[in-house]
Structures are given as C-alpha cells and as structure tokens.
Short mmCIF file of C-alpha atoms in Angstrom, two decimals:
data_model
loop_
_atom_site.label_atom_id
_atom_site.label_comp_id
_atom_site.label_asym_id
_atom_site.label_seq_id
_atom_site.Cartn_x
_atom_site.Cartn_y
_atom_site.Cartn_z
CA MET A 1 -50.38 -0.96 22.36
CA SER A 2 -47.85 -3.33 20.09
CA PRO A 3 -44.92 -1.70 18.47
CA PRO A 4 -45.29 -0.50 14.77
CA ALA A 5 -43.84 -3.27 11.87
CA PRO A 6 -39.89 -2.48 11.77
CA PRO A 7 -39.23 0.55 9.18
CA ARG A 8 -38.38 -0.23 5.73
CA GLY A 9 -33.87 -1.96 5.88
CA ARG A 10 -34.40 -1.67 9.52
CA GLY A 11 -33.66 -4.12 12.10
CA SER A 12 -35.14 -2.74 15.10
CA ARG A 13 -39.14 -2.06 15.83
CA LEU A 14 -37.91 -1.08 18.90
CA ASN A 15 -36.32 2.07 20.05
CA PRO A 16 -35.79 1.99 24.00
CA ASP A 17 -34.29 4.25 26.69
CA ASN A 18 -30.85 2.19 27.28
CA ARG A 19 -30.26 1.41 30.55
CA PHE A 20 -28.39 4.44 31.98
CA THR A 21 -30.25 7.16 31.58
CA GLU A 22 -31.77 8.70 34.37
CA TRP A 23 -35.56 8.62 33.63
CA GLN A 24 -37.44 6.16 31.55
CA ARG A 25 -40.15 6.79 28.34
CA SER A 26 -43.35 4.15 28.59
CA ALA A 27 -45.78 4.01 25.83
CA CYS A 28 -49.74 5.18 26.16
CA ASP A 29 -51.78 5.10 22.75
CA ASP A 30 -53.29 8.85 22.10
CA GLY A 31 -55.30 7.88 19.65
CA TRP A 32 -53.76 8.43 16.87
CA ALA A 33 -52.47 3.40 16.96
CA ASP A 34 -55.41 2.94 13.71
CA ALA A 35 -55.00 6.47 11.78
CA ALA A 36 -54.52 6.22 7.85
CA ALA A 37 -50.92 7.46 7.06
CA PRO A 38 -50.93 10.61 4.72
CA ALA A 39 -51.61 10.66 1.50
CA GLY A 40 -47.45 9.28 0.11
CA GLU A 41 -46.67 8.30 3.36
CA SER A 42 -44.17 4.79 3.22
CA ASN A 43 -43.13 2.61 5.47
CA ILE A 44 -39.25 4.06 4.53
CA GLY A 45 -37.21 3.54 7.74
CA PRO A 46 -35.25 7.34 9.70
CA THR A 47 -32.06 7.88 7.92
CA THR A 48 -28.94 7.86 8.83
CA THR A 49 -27.15 10.27 11.24
CA LEU A 50 -23.25 10.22 11.96
CA ILE A 51 -21.93 11.11 15.28
CA LEU A 52 -18.68 12.91 14.61
CA ASP A 53 -16.01 10.21 17.95
CA GLN A 54 -13.26 12.17 18.98
CA ALA A 55 -11.43 9.92 20.35
CA ARG A 56 -6.90 10.51 20.81
CA SER A 57 -6.13 6.48 20.46
CA VAL A 58 -8.08 4.01 18.41
CA ILE A 59 -6.52 0.19 19.05
CA VAL A 60 -9.09 -1.45 22.17
CA ARG A 61 -6.11 -3.58 23.97
CA ASN A 62 -8.84 -6.38 25.82
CA GLN A 63 -7.09 -9.68 27.71
CA SER A 64 -9.92 -11.05 26.71
CA PRO A 65 -9.47 -15.56 26.72
CA ASP A 66 -12.37 -15.65 24.50
CA VAL A 67 -11.24 -13.78 21.60
CA PRO A 68 -7.66 -15.06 19.28
CA PHE A 69 -6.62 -11.44 19.85
CA THR A 70 -5.50 -8.91 22.09
CA GLN A 71 -5.27 -5.10 19.76
CA SER A 72 -8.58 -4.32 17.43
CA ILE A 73 -9.81 -1.20 15.97
CA ASN A 74 -13.46 -0.26 15.75
CA PRO A 75 -13.81 3.19 13.48
CA TYR A 76 -17.66 2.54 13.97
CA ARG A 77 -19.80 2.72 16.35
CA GLY A 78 -23.16 1.36 15.62
CA CYS A 79 -24.23 -0.95 12.08
CA GLU A 80 -26.15 0.15 9.24
CA HIS A 81 -26.93 -3.59 8.64
CA GLY A 82 -29.52 -3.65 11.70
CA CYS A 83 -29.09 -7.07 12.19
CA SER A 84 -31.28 -7.91 14.91
CA TYR A 85 -29.40 -10.14 16.81
CA CYS A 86 -26.24 -8.08 17.22
CA PHE A 87 -24.26 -8.40 20.56
CA ALA A 88 -22.55 -5.26 19.65
CA ARG A 89 -26.57 -2.76 20.62
CA PRO A 90 -25.77 -2.45 23.98
CA GLY A 91 -22.67 -0.42 23.45
CA HIS A 92 -25.07 2.44 22.39
CA ALA A 93 -25.97 3.00 25.57
CA TYR A 94 -22.86 4.90 26.31
CA LEU A 95 -23.29 7.00 24.22
CA GLY A 96 -26.26 8.34 25.64
CA LEU A 97 -28.17 6.36 23.01
CA SER A 98 -30.68 3.72 22.12
CA PRO A 99 -29.55 0.35 21.93
CA GLY A 100 -33.07 0.09 19.27
CA LEU A 101 -32.78 2.21 16.38
CA ASP A 102 -31.17 4.16 17.79
CA PHE A 103 -28.40 1.73 16.59
CA GLU A 104 -28.69 1.47 13.49
CA THR A 105 -29.47 5.30 12.53
CA LYS A 106 -26.40 6.64 14.32
CA ILE A 107 -23.17 6.56 13.42
CA VAL A 108 -20.66 7.14 15.47
CA TRP A 109 -16.89 7.24 13.16
CA LYS A 110 -13.63 8.63 14.18
CA PRO A 111 -12.41 10.83 10.60
CA ASP A 112 -8.91 10.69 12.34
CA ALA A 113 -8.92 7.56 12.55
CA PRO A 114 -5.68 6.73 10.23
CA GLU A 115 -3.67 9.79 10.97
CA ILE A 116 -3.99 9.07 14.62
CA LEU A 117 -3.35 5.24 13.84
CA ARG A 118 -0.02 6.14 12.63
CA ARG A 119 0.70 8.18 15.69
CA GLU A 120 0.06 4.41 17.98
CA LEU A 121 1.87 2.63 15.86
CA ALA A 122 5.22 5.16 15.73
CA ALA A 123 4.89 5.13 19.58
CA PRO A 124 8.29 4.68 20.20
CA GLY A 125 7.26 1.42 22.89
CA TYR A 126 4.65 -0.36 20.86
CA ARG A 127 5.05 -3.56 19.52
CA CYS A 128 3.07 -5.69 16.80
CA SER A 129 0.72 -7.75 17.55
CA PRO A 130 -2.32 -8.92 14.42
CA ILE A 131 -4.81 -6.02 14.51
CA ALA A 132 -9.37 -7.19 14.76
CA LEU A 133 -9.87 -4.18 11.72
CA GLY A 134 -14.18 -3.86 12.56
CA ILE A 135 -14.54 -6.79 15.12
CA SER A 136 -17.59 -5.15 17.04
CA THR A 137 -19.61 -3.56 13.78
CA ASP A 138 -18.93 -4.09 10.09
CA GLY A 139 -16.28 -1.56 9.16
CA TRP A 140 -17.30 -2.35 5.40
CA GLN A 141 -21.20 -0.87 6.46
CA PRO A 142 -23.46 0.64 4.06
CA VAL A 143 -22.23 4.09 4.76
CA GLU A 144 -18.56 2.63 4.78
CA ARG A 145 -19.42 3.25 0.47
CA ARG A 146 -19.03 6.79 1.54
CA LEU A 147 -16.63 7.81 4.37
CA GLY A 148 -13.64 5.77 3.67
CA LEU A 149 -12.67 5.30 6.74
CA SER A 150 -12.00 1.83 7.16
CA ARG A 151 -10.21 1.61 3.49
CA GLY A 152 -7.54 4.35 5.61
CA LEU A 153 -6.98 2.44 8.56
CA LEU A 154 -6.05 0.03 6.08
CA GLU A 155 -4.22 1.47 4.38
CA VAL A 156 -2.05 2.99 7.48
CA LEU A 157 -1.65 -0.80 7.99
CA ALA A 158 -0.26 -1.87 4.52
CA GLU A 159 2.12 1.25 4.08
CA THR A 160 4.04 -0.61 7.41
CA ARG A 161 3.67 -4.47 6.99
CA HIS A 162 1.12 -4.35 10.69
CA PRO A 163 -1.11 -7.80 10.63
CA VAL A 164 -4.45 -8.03 10.63
CA SER A 165 -7.61 -9.87 10.63
CA ILE A 166 -11.16 -8.56 8.99
CA VAL A 167 -15.51 -9.61 10.10
CA THR A 168 -17.08 -8.28 8.21
CA LYS A 169 -21.16 -9.92 6.05
CA SER A 170 -20.25 -6.94 3.27
CA ALA A 171 -19.68 -7.20 0.08
CA LEU A 172 -17.84 -4.36 -0.02
CA ILE A 173 -14.61 -4.85 1.05
CA GLU A 174 -14.52 -6.27 -2.90
CA ARG A 175 -13.22 -2.74 -3.45
CA ASP A 176 -10.16 -3.31 -1.02
CA VAL A 177 -8.68 -6.21 -3.13
CA ASP A 178 -5.57 -4.30 -4.06
CA LEU A 179 -4.21 -3.87 -0.18
CA LEU A 180 -5.24 -6.89 1.10
CA ALA A 181 -3.47 -9.15 -2.16
CA ASP A 182 -1.07 -7.27 -1.45
CA MET A 183 -0.50 -7.78 2.17
CA ALA A 184 -0.97 -11.28 2.08
CA ARG A 185 1.67 -12.17 -0.36
CA ASP A 186 3.84 -11.94 3.74
CA GLY A 187 1.38 -13.15 5.05
CA LEU A 188 -0.27 -10.04 6.96
CA VAL A 189 -4.15 -11.07 6.55
CA GLN A 190 -7.16 -12.50 7.13
CA VAL A 191 -10.43 -12.61 6.15
CA MET A 192 -13.59 -14.31 7.39
CA PHE A 193 -16.51 -14.14 6.16
CA SER A 194 -19.80 -13.90 8.45
CA ILE A 195 -22.59 -16.06 7.31
CA THR A 196 -25.37 -16.78 9.07
CA THR A 197 -27.53 -18.13 6.80
CA LEU A 198 -28.38 -19.67 3.23
CA ASP A 199 -32.72 -18.45 2.80
CA PRO A 200 -32.70 -15.34 1.53
CA PRO A 201 -35.88 -14.59 2.85
CA LEU A 202 -34.25 -15.27 6.98
CA ALA A 203 -31.00 -13.39 5.99
CA ARG A 204 -33.88 -10.68 4.96
CA LYS A 205 -35.40 -10.44 8.72
CA LEU A 206 -31.81 -11.39 10.32
CA GLU A 207 -29.82 -9.04 8.58
CA PRO A 208 -31.82 -6.26 7.36
CA ARG A 209 -29.28 -3.65 5.20
CA ALA A 210 -26.56 -7.06 4.66
CA ALA A 211 -24.98 -8.44 1.76
CA SER A 212 -26.56 -11.04 0.39
CA PRO A 213 -25.55 -14.36 1.57
CA ALA A 214 -24.83 -15.49 -1.70
CA ARG A 215 -22.98 -12.36 -2.62
CA ARG A 216 -21.10 -12.56 0.47
CA LEU A 217 -19.84 -15.77 -0.94
CA ALA A 218 -18.61 -14.12 -4.37
CA ALA A 219 -17.43 -11.99 -2.72
CA MET A 220 -15.68 -14.42 -0.44
CA GLU A 221 -14.28 -15.76 -4.09
CA THR A 222 -13.46 -12.32 -5.35
CA LEU A 223 -11.04 -11.91 -2.37
CA HIS A 224 -9.88 -15.95 -2.55
CA ARG A 225 -8.20 -16.65 -6.21
CA ALA A 226 -6.83 -12.71 -5.80
CA GLY A 227 -4.68 -14.92 -2.81
CA VAL A 228 -6.29 -13.22 0.34
CA PRO A 229 -6.64 -16.60 3.27
CA VAL A 230 -10.67 -15.80 3.44
CA GLY A 231 -12.80 -18.02 6.01
CA VAL A 232 -16.38 -18.48 7.29
CA LEU A 233 -17.84 -17.79 10.99
CA PHE A 234 -21.14 -18.95 11.69
CA ALA A 235 -22.13 -16.09 13.80
CA PRO A 236 -24.49 -16.33 15.42
CA LEU A 237 -25.49 -19.89 16.30
CA ILE A 238 -29.14 -19.35 17.61
CA PRO A 239 -30.97 -23.48 17.74
CA ALA A 240 -34.69 -24.12 16.97
CA LEU A 241 -34.30 -21.18 13.88
CA ASN A 242 -30.53 -21.44 11.53
CA ASP A 243 -28.95 -24.38 13.42
CA HIS A 244 -29.86 -26.48 10.83
CA GLU A 245 -28.31 -24.87 7.63
CA LEU A 246 -24.85 -25.08 10.63
CA GLU A 247 -23.50 -28.18 7.44
CA ARG A 248 -24.75 -26.72 4.78
CA VAL A 249 -22.95 -23.09 4.96
CA LEU A 250 -19.76 -24.20 5.82
CA THR A 251 -19.77 -26.34 2.25
CA SER A 252 -21.19 -23.77 0.47
CA ALA A 253 -17.90 -21.33 1.98
CA ARG A 254 -14.95 -24.32 1.31
CA GLU A 255 -16.85 -24.32 -2.27
CA ALA A 256 -15.68 -20.36 -1.94
CA GLY A 257 -12.05 -20.59 -0.38
CA ALA A 258 -12.72 -20.88 2.98
CA ASP A 259 -10.24 -22.57 4.44
CA THR A 260 -10.71 -21.85 8.21
CA ALA A 261 -14.22 -21.61 10.22
CA GLY A 262 -15.94 -21.13 13.08
CA PHE A 263 -18.62 -20.36 15.38
CA VAL A 264 -20.66 -18.22 17.98
CA LEU A 265 -23.79 -19.24 20.08
CA LEU A 266 -26.28 -15.92 20.59
CA ARG A 267 -25.76 -14.14 22.57
CA LEU A 268 -27.99 -11.92 24.45
CA PRO A 269 -26.49 -9.38 27.18
CA HIS A 270 -27.40 -6.80 29.01
CA GLU A 271 -31.17 -4.29 26.04
CA LEU A 272 -30.25 -7.03 23.06
CA LYS A 273 -32.09 -8.92 25.76
CA ALA A 274 -35.68 -8.03 24.81
CA LEU A 275 -35.27 -6.72 21.34
CA PHE A 276 -34.23 -9.43 20.33
CA GLU A 277 -37.33 -11.27 22.10
CA ASP A 278 -39.25 -8.77 21.14
CA TRP A 279 -38.35 -9.03 17.41
CA LEU A 280 -38.64 -12.85 17.04
CA HIS A 281 -42.47 -12.27 18.24
CA SER A 282 -43.09 -10.08 15.36
CA HIS A 283 -41.02 -12.53 13.27
CA PHE A 284 -42.21 -15.78 14.35
CA PRO A 285 -44.45 -16.10 17.08
CA ASP A 286 -45.13 -19.97 15.90
CA ARG A 287 -41.26 -20.84 17.70
CA ALA A 288 -40.25 -17.76 19.40
CA ASN A 289 -40.96 -19.30 22.86
CA HIS A 290 -39.14 -22.49 21.89
CA VAL A 291 -35.90 -20.54 20.51
CA LEU A 292 -36.16 -18.52 23.47
CA SER A 293 -36.30 -22.28 25.63
CA LEU A 294 -33.30 -23.53 24.22
CA LEU A 295 -31.42 -20.39 24.41
CA ARG A 296 -32.08 -20.82 27.71
CA GLN A 297 -31.23 -24.16 28.43
CA LEU A 298 -28.40 -23.28 26.99
CA ARG A 299 -27.11 -20.26 29.41
CA GLY A 300 -27.52 -22.81 32.21
CA GLY A 301 -31.19 -21.89 32.94
CA ARG A 302 -30.82 -17.62 31.99
CA LEU A 303 -30.65 -15.66 27.97
CA ASN A 304 -27.30 -14.66 28.32
CA ASP A 305 -24.16 -15.69 30.09
CA SER A 306 -21.23 -13.89 30.54
CA ARG A 307 -18.21 -15.32 31.99
CA PHE A 308 -15.48 -16.90 29.55
CA GLY A 309 -15.21 -19.60 28.49
CA HIS A 310 -19.11 -19.97 28.38
CA ARG A 311 -20.67 -16.92 26.37
CA MET A 312 -19.61 -18.30 22.93
CA ARG A 313 -21.05 -21.73 22.86
CA GLY A 314 -22.29 -22.37 25.84
CA GLN A 315 -22.44 -25.82 28.15
CA GLY A 316 -25.00 -28.71 28.51
CA VAL A 317 -26.65 -31.03 25.76
CA TYR A 318 -27.21 -29.03 23.16
CA ALA A 319 -23.44 -27.09 23.55
CA GLU A 320 -22.03 -30.42 23.03
CA LEU A 321 -24.03 -31.29 20.15
CA TYR A 322 -22.72 -27.43 18.31
CA ARG A 323 -19.62 -29.31 18.73
CA GLN A 324 -19.89 -32.59 17.45
CA ARG A 325 -21.43 -30.21 14.70
CA MET A 326 -19.27 -28.85 14.08
CA GLN A 327 -15.65 -30.93 14.76
CA LYS A 328 -17.47 -33.68 12.14
CA ILE A 329 -17.96 -30.97 9.56
CA CYS A 330 -14.40 -29.79 9.78
CA SER A 331 -12.16 -32.83 9.20
CA GLN A 332 -15.02 -33.85 6.95
CA LEU A 333 -14.51 -30.42 4.38
CA GLN A 334 -10.38 -30.07 6.16
CA LEU A 335 -11.55 -26.87 7.47
CA ASN A 336 -9.00 -25.96 10.31
CA SER A 337 -6.36 -28.01 9.53
CA ASN A 338 -3.19 -25.80 8.48
CA ARG A 339 -3.90 -22.25 10.30
CA ARG A 340 -0.73 -19.99 10.06
CA PRO A 341 -0.46 -17.50 12.77
CA LEU A 342 -0.07 -13.99 11.29
CA ASN A 343 3.71 -12.10 10.22
CA THR A 344 4.60 -9.40 12.85
CA GLU A 345 8.42 -9.91 12.15
CA ALA A 346 7.82 -7.02 8.26
CA PHE A 347 5.95 -4.64 10.44
CA ARG A 348 7.37 -0.97 9.78
CA PRO A 349 6.65 2.27 12.66
CA PRO A 350 5.96 4.57 10.68
CA THR A 351 8.12 7.47 10.46
CA ARG A 352 7.15 10.45 12.99
CA GLY A 353 7.51 13.20 10.79
CA PRO A 354 9.70 15.03 7.75
CA GLN A 355 13.28 13.10 7.04
CA LEU A 356 15.96 16.00 6.94
CA ASN A 357 17.91 15.51 3.91
CA LEU A 358 21.78 15.86 4.39
CA PHE A 359 23.08 15.70 1.05
#
C-alpha cells in the first residue's frame, strides 16, 4: 500500500515513529485505501498544535568547527515551513515525536524565552559572543506572526546591544526592520536569507509554507535599504535538483543587496534519509535514483556523513566542482570581500532588578 499524497501545505506525507520508541508501527491495508472521501472533505493538512517548553535556559552553546558561532537560541522546535530537506527534523525524536508530519504540525515553543534570555545575559559570569537566532528551525516561521516570540528575543538583544546573526526563509522578518536597523547602526546584526531555488514550482514542493523565492528577495532588499547587512545561503545544494541554480540565485541575491554568500550540501541525518528519499520518489520519480547516487558519491558511498569538515561540503570530484563554482561566482559578484565581525564591545548587561533611587 503506497503512502497517501502529502496534505496540502505540508512537506512530508509520512509520519514515522522516532528512533527512540520501544515499539514501531507498520502500515496495513484495511480495505479503505480506495474508498472515496466523504462529501465535502478536502485534502487540507492537519492544523498546528503548540506545545509548551518549560526550559530553564535558552542559550545553547556548541564547539563545532563547521559553524561560525558558539551560541544560539531556537525559540521554536519544529517548523511549519515543512521543508522536505530540513536537517532539524530528527530532533523531534528527542521529544517523543515523529520527524515527519509531527515536525511540521507540533511546534514546541518557550513563551518566557525573552525573560530567561534577560536573566542569562545579566549573569555575572556571562561573556558576550554573537548569538545565532533561529539557526535550527526558522524563528520567523508562520506561527511567529501571532506569537511574536522571536521579536521578543530581538527586543532584549537590541536593548542590551548584543550582537546577533539570523538565518531565515521568511518575509515576516520585514516586521522587525525597526529593531534590525537600529542594531545595524552599531554593527550588531547580520541577516542571511536561505534561498534554495528561484523556480516557484520547485520551491512549493521543497518548502511548501515558506515565502516564495521572489518574496524572500524582496524582503532582503527591504532590509538592505534600511541599512541592515544581508546575505544569501544556497542551502541545501541538492545535486541534479537545484545545483544548476547556484550562480543564478547568488546573482539575484546580489542585486537585492546581499554582500555575503555561502552554500551547504544536503545533509540527511537519521530519519531524514528515509523521509527525503520518499519525498524524492513522490515528486521526482524520474530522477530520484540519480540524485541519491550523486549524494552517495559526495558522501563516500553513504547518504550522510556526519564528520566535522565533511558534513557541510562533501568530498570528491563533485564537491570540488561545487567549491570552484562558488569561489568563481563570489569573486565575480564581489561577495564575501568585505566581511566584518559583529561588534561585541557595545554590550551592556541588563539590570537584574529595579535600581534604588537615593534622591
């Protein structure tokens, strides 16, 4: 029995058990697969459910040599964008949830995150270092429009003049241009837009609830005109699917104001291998095996390589070709030619309580 088509507006048609469960479910044909849907029923996907996260801290620290930051904050776990390729999907297994549809429809959030952040920044031992905001799942995903959690965190960072880097594929970030422009004047912010393709039909399949590529470019231009440093991430690069668009995407981003650029090869950790393989066979059955074959060539015969120094770029002839193409187009467009580190000197810790008035 083949899986059903993906629900409208969702990226995955599967919802497999996570790798930590003590039991696993298996599909069986109960005779209803070919039955007509009840009158008036449409293929509208499941609604989003919010789950409270009672975290005592929000700043996560890492020592990975593959990423340019040591601190990050993820206001949400799970993402409504539904990107078929999202490397964060397997993280839902730690919550006892599925990396499939659960990842897109069961969003964990920290309503008191701004207050917790304020407390952590006020700690006597805190040392200022740039924070990456929304690095695993998008801090400006659709649910942010009504919750405003990422804006609340940004307000604390702006108040304390704390440097922050942002990666998003949402045009909603235009809402916060007032805070971003204010921080940019002190060299406190960098916004990278993830743009995977300029082809709307492909984008709709890859990233069903993310802003359209044209809308992301428009948001990039809006921030650039407000004085906010912007860049583009061609992430992920997927061989035989979107790799031919590398130069075109970077050129369009440059025209919209980007002055930095990077790319990341598709990563398929844990359950994501099966999820993405199913997505490929569902949407591109004619080239699915070719894409997977090229990925194995880039990953030393496997679909994923988690080693530091390899997981972002791959290895072999194709990896070297991508590196050379990236280097050439960045040189032609003068991208990455004037990178400046974020300013940590302006940081002022928040007060830990109301000050006494002696006069």
